[in-house]
Coordinates of C-alpha atoms and ligand atoms in Angstrom, one line a residue:
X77 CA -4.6 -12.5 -30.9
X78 CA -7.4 -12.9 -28.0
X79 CA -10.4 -11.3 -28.3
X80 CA -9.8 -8.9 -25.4
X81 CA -11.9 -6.2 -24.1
X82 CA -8.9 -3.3 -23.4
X83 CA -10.9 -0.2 -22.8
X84 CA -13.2 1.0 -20.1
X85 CA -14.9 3.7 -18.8
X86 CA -14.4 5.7 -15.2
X87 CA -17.6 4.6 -14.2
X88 CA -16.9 0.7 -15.4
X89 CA -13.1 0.6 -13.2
X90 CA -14.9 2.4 -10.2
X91 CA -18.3 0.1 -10.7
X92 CA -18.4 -2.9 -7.4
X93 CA -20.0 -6.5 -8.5
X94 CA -23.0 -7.1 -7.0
X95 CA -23.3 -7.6 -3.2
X96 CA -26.7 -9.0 -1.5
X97 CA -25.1 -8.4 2.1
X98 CA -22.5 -5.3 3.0
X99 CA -19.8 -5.3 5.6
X100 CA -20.4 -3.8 8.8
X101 CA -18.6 -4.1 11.3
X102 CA -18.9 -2.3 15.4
X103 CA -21.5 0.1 13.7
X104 CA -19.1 1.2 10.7
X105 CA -20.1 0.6 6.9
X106 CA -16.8 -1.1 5.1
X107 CA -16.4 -1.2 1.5
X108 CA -17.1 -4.1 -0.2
X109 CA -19.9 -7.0 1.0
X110 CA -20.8 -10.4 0.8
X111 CA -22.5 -12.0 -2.5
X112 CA -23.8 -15.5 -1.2
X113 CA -21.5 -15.6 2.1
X114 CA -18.5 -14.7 -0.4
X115 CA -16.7 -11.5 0.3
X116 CA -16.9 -9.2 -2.6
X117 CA -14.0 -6.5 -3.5
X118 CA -15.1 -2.9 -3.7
X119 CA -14.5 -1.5 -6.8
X120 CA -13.5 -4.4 -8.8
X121 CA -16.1 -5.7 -11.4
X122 CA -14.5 -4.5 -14.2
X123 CA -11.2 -3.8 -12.8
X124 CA -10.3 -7.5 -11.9
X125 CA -10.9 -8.3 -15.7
X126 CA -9.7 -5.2 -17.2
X127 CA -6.3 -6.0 -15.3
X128 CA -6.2 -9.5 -16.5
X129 CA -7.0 -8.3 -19.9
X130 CA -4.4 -6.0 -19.9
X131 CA -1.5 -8.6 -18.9
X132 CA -2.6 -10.5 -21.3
X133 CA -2.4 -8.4 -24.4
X134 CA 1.0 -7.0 -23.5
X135 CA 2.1 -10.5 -23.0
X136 CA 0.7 -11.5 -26.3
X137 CA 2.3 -8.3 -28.2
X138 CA 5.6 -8.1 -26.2
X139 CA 6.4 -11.5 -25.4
X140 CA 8.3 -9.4 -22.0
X141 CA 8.1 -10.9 -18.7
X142 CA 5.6 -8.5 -16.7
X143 CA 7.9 -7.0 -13.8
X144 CA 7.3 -8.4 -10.7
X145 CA 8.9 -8.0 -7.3
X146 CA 8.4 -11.5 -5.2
X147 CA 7.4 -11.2 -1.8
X148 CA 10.4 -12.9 -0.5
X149 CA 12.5 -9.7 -2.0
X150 CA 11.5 -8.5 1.8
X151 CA 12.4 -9.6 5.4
X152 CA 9.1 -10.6 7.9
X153 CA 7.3 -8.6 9.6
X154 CA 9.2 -6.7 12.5
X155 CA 8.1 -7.4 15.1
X156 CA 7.8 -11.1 14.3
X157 CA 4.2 -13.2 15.7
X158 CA 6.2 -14.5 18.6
X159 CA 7.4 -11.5 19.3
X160 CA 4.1 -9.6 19.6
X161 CA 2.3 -12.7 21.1
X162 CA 5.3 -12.3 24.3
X163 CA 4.1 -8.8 24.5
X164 CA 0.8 -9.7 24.8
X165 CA 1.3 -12.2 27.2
X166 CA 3.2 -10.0 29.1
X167 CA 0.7 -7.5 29.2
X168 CA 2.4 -4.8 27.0
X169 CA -1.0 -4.1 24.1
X170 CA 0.3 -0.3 23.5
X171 CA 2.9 -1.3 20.9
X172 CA 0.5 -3.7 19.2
X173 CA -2.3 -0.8 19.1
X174 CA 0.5 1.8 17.8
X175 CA 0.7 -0.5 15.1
X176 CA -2.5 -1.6 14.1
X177 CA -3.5 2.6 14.3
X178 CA 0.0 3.4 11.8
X179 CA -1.3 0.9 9.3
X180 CA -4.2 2.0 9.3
X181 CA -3.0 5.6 8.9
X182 CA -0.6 4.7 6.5
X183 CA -3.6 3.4 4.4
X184 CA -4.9 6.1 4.6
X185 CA -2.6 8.5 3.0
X186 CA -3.1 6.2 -0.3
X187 CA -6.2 8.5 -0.8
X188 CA -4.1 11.1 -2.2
X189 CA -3.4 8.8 -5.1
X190 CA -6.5 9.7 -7.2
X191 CA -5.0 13.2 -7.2
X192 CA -1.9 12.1 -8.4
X193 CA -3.7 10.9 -11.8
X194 CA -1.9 13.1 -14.9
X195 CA -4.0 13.4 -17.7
X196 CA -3.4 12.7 -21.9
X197 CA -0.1 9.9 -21.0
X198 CA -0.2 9.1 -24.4
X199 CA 1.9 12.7 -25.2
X200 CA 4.7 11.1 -22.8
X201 CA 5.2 8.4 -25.1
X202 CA 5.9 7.3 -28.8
X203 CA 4.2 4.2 -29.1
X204 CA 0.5 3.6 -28.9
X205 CA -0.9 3.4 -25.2
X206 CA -4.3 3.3 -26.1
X207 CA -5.9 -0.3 -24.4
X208 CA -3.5 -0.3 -21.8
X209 CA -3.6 0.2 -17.5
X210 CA -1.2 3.3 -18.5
X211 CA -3.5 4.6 -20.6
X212 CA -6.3 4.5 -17.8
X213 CA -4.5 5.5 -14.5
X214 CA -6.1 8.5 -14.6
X215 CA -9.7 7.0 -16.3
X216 CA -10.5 5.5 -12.7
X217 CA -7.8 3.2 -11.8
X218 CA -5.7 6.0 -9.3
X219 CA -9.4 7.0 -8.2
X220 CA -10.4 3.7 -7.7
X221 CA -7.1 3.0 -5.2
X222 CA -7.5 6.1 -3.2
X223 CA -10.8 5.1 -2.7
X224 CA -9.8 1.9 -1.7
X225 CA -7.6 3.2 0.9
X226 CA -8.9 6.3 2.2
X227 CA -12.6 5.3 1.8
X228 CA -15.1 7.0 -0.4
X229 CA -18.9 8.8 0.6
X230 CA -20.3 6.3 3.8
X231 CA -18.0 3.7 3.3
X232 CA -15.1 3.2 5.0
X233 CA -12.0 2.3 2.9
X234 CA -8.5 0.1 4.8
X235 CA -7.6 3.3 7.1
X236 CA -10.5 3.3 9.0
X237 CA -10.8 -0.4 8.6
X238 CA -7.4 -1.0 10.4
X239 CA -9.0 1.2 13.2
X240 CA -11.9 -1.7 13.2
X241 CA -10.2 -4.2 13.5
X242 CA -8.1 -2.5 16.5
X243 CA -11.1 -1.4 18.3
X244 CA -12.6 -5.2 17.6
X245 CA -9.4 -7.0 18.8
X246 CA -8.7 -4.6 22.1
X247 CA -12.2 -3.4 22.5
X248 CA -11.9 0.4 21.8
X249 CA -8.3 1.1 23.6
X250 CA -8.3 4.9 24.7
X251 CA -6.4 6.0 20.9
X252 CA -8.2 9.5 20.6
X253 CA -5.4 11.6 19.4
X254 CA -3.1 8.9 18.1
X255 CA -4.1 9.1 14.7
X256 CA -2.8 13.1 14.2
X257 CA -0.1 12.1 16.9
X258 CA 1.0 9.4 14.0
X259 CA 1.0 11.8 11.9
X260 CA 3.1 14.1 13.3
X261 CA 5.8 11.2 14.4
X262 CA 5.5 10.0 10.6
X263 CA 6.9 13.4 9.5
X264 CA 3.9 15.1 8.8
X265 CA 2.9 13.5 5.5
X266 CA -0.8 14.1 5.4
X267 CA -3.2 14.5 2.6
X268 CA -3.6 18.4 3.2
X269 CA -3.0 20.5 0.5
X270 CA 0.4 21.8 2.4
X271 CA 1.8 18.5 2.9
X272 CA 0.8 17.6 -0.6
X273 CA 2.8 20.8 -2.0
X274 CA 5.8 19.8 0.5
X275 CA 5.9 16.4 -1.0
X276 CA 5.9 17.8 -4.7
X277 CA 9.1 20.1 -3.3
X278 CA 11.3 17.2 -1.8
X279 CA 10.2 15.6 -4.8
X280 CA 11.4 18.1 -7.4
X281 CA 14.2 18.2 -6.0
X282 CA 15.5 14.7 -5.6
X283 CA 14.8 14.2 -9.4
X284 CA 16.0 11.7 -11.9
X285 CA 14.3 12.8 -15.4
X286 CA 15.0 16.5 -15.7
X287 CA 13.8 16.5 -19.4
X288 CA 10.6 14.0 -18.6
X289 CA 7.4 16.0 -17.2
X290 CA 7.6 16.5 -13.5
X291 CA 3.6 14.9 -12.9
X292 CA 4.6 11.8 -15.0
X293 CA 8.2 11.3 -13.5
X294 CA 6.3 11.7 -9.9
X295 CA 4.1 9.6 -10.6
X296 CA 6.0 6.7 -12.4
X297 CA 8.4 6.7 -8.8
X298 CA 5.3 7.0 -6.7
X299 CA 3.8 3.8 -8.6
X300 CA 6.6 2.1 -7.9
X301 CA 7.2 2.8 -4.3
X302 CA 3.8 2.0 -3.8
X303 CA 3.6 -1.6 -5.3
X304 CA 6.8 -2.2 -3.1
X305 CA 4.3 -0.6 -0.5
X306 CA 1.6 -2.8 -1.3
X307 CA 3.9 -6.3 -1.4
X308 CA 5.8 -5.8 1.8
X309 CA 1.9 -5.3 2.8
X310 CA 1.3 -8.7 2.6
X311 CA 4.0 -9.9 5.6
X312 CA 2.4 -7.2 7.4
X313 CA -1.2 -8.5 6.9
X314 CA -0.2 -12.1 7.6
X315 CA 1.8 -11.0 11.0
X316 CA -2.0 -9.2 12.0
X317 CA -3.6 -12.5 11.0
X318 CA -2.2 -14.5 12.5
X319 CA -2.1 -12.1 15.7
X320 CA -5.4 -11.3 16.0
X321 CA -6.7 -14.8 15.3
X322 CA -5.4 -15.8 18.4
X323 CA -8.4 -15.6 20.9
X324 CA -6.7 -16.8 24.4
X325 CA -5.0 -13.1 23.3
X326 CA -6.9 -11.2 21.5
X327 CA -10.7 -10.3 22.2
X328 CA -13.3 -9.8 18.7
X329 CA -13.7 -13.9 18.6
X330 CA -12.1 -14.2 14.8
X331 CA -13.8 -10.9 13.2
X332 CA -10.7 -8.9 13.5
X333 CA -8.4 -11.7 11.7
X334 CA -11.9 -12.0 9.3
X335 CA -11.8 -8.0 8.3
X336 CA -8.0 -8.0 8.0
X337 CA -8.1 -11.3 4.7
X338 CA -10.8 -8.9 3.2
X339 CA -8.5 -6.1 3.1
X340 CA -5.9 -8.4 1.9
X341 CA -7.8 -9.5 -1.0
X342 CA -8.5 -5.8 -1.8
X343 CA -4.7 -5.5 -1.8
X344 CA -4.5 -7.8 -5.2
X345 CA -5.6 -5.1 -7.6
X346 CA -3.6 -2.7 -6.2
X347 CA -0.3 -4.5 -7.4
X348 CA -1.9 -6.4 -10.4
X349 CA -2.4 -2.8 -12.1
X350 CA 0.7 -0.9 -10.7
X351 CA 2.7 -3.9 -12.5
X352 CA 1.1 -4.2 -15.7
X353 CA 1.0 0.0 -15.8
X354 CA 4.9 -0.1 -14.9
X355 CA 5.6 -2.9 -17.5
X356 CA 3.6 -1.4 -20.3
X357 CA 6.2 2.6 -19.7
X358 CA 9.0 0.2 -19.7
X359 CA 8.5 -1.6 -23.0
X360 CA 7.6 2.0 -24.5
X361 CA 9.9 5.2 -25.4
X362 CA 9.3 8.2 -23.4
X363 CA 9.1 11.3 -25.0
X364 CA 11.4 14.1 -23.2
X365 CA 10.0 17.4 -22.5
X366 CA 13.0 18.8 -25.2
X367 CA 11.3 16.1 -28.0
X368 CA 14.2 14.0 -27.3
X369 CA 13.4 9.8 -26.7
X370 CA 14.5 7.9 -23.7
X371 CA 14.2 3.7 -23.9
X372 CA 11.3 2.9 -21.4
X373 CA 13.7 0.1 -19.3
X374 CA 15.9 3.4 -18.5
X375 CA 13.5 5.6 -17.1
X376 CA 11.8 2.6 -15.3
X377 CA 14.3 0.8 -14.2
X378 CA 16.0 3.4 -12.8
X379 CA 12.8 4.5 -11.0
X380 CA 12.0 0.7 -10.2
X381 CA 15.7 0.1 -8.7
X382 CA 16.0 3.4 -6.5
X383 CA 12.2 2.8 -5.5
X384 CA 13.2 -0.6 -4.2
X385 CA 16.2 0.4 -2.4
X386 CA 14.3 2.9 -0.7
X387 CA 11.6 0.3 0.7
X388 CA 14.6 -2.4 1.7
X389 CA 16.6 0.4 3.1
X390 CA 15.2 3.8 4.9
X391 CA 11.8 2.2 5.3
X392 CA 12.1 -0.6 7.1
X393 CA 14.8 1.0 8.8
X394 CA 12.3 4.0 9.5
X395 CA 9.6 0.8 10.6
X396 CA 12.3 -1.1 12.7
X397 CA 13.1 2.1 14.6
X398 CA 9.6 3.1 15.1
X399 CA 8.6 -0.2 16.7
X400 CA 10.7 -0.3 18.9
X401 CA 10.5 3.5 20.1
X402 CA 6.7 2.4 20.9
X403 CA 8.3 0.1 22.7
X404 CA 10.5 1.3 25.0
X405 CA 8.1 3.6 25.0
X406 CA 5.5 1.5 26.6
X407 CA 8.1 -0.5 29.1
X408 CA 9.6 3.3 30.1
X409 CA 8.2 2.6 33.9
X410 CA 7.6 -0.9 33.4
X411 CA 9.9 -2.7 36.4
X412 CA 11.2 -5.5 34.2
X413 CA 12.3 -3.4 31.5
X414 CA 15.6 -4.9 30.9
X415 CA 14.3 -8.3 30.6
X416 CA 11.3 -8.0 28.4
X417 CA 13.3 -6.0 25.9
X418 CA 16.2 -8.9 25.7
X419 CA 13.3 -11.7 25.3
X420 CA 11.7 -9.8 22.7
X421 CA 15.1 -9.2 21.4
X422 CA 15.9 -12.9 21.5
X423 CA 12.9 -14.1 19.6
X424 CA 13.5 -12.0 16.5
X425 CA 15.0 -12.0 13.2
X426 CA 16.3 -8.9 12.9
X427 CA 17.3 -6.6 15.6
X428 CA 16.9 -2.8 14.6
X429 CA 20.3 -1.1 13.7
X430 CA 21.3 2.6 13.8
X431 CA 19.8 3.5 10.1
X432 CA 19.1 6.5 9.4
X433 CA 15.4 7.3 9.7
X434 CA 15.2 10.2 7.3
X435 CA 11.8 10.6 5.3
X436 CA 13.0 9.9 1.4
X437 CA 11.4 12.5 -1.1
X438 CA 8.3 12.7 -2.0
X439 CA 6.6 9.7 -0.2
X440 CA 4.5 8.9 2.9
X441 CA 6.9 6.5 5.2
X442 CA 5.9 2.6 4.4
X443 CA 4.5 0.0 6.7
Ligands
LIG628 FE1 -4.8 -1.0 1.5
LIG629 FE1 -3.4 -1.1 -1.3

């Protein structure tokens, strides 16, 4: 057995490495920084080892696969590069700004996962959790994501970071009420207190695990519908990349391409723990609230599988159809409508169906 270090403090998963340069950006402080021209991660001096640490020893006393959802389980980005360069070409930048501003809001809405943290885990479960990421979801590593999201004291976390790299790569586009106007086209699924308790009642009622504890169940299915989240992220960020790095259409000369691999590498933790921590429940038994025990691969895999269909089914139906209302919304008065929707039509993958565009329980809609 490896000499592992398997426990840490709050302050140890929400401590960032050493940085001799931070990232600014247009005026705004960014998390993270530069450590000999390197970017460095926010938040991640222990937490990158802690993680690795963590795989490790469950791999070494479980001999289980840790689960893992391959970013291939997901279709490209809609729309596709091609796509969104022809709208640039032709002029059309409001779609591309919509967006840039709901990925960044989206982002933001991770910063209610600190709050989602539920204290003592080891009553949920029979087996030991002590030296594991379950055991220390709510010892920093929730915090530390919100953080990472939603930004934390004068630095600003991806949300506002999204809006960064928007303002870089169309030089500050008139968006002043877009962000609450997102909002309220998302279906209202903010961080207020409110929306928080609305979430917790479409939740409760959509349940799988009446005898498990409501907090543990909620967040179990909202770690697993945010990993999916955070993988389908990655199309996503490689569509913006490769976007914004092209300067005959886009203005910012590289940063904005720059700022959105940094928030891509802050994006690794962020499915490096929600696996491990979603392994380690699976290979346990779960305590019911009545005392009685439920195999770990039930509860999980349950929550895993409906999580999954969710994200391949209502969400990117949800994203298809959103899109392409900013679309049509943009060409509404444009005189070659007709055409410019069947080019753009004929250079995609996928062509958005009639799916139903209903918000599932108890989670923000996806990117
Ligand atoms: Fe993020
Ligand atoms: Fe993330």
């Amino acid at each position: 057995m490896s000499n592992l270090q398997l426990e840490y403090t709050r302050d140890e998963i929400l401590a960032t490495d050493r940085i001799d340069e931070p990232l600014v950006l247009a005026g705004v402080r960014c998390h993270g920084g530069y450590l000999d021209g390197r970017y460095v991660n926010p938040r991640t001096r222990f937490r990158k080892p802690a993680i690795e640490a963590w795989r490790q020893h469950h791999t070494e006393t479980f001999g289980t696969d840790i689960l893992h959802a391959p970013l291939d389980t997901w279709p490209g980005s809609y729309p596709n590069v091609a796509q969104t360069k022809f709208l640039l070409r032709e002029g059309i930048r409001e779609p591309v700004i919509a967006n840039l501003t709901r990925i960044g809001t989206v982002e933001g809405f991770g910063a209610m996962l600190g709050m989602m943290a539920v204290p003592d885990m080891q009553r949920f479960f029979v087996e030991d959790i002590r030296g594991t990421a379950l055991d220390h979801l709510e010892k920093g590593l929730l915090e530390a994501h919100g953080r990472d999201e939603g930004g934390w004291a004068e630095e600003a976390g991806h949300q506002h970071m999204w809006y960064v790299v928007r303002d870089l790569a169309f030089e500050s586009p008139p968006v002043e009420d877009q962000t609450s106007l997102m909002m309220e086209r998302l279906g209202g699924t903010g961080g207020s207190s409110a929306d928080a308790d609305a979430r917790r009642e479409r939740f409760l009622a959509d349940r799988m695990f009446d005898d498990l504890d409501a907090s543990l169940e909620m967040l179990l299915a909202m770690s697993a519908r945010v990993l999916f989240i955070e993988c389908k992220a990655f199309h996503v960020f490689r569509w913006a990349q490769e976007v914004l790095s092209d300067a005959d259409l886009v203005a910012g000369e590289g940063k904005p391409a720059e700022l959105v691999g940094c928030i891509l590498s802050d994006e690794r933790p962020h499915v490096g723990y929600a696996e491990i921590a979603l392994t380690e429940a699976r290979d346990r038994t779960f305590v019911g609230l009545s005392g009685k025990r439920y195999p770990g691969s039930d509860v999980v895999g349950a929550l895993w599988d409906r999580g999954l269909a969710t994200s391949l089914g209502v969400l990117e139906d949800q994203n298809r159809a959103f899109v392409l209302s900013e679309i049509e919304r943009a060409l509404a008065k444009h005189p070659r409508r007709g055409a410019i929707l069947e080019e753009f039509h004929s250079l995609g993958d996928q062509r958005p169906g009639s799916g139903t565009t209903e918000t599932p329980p108890g989670v923000p809609v996806g990117y």
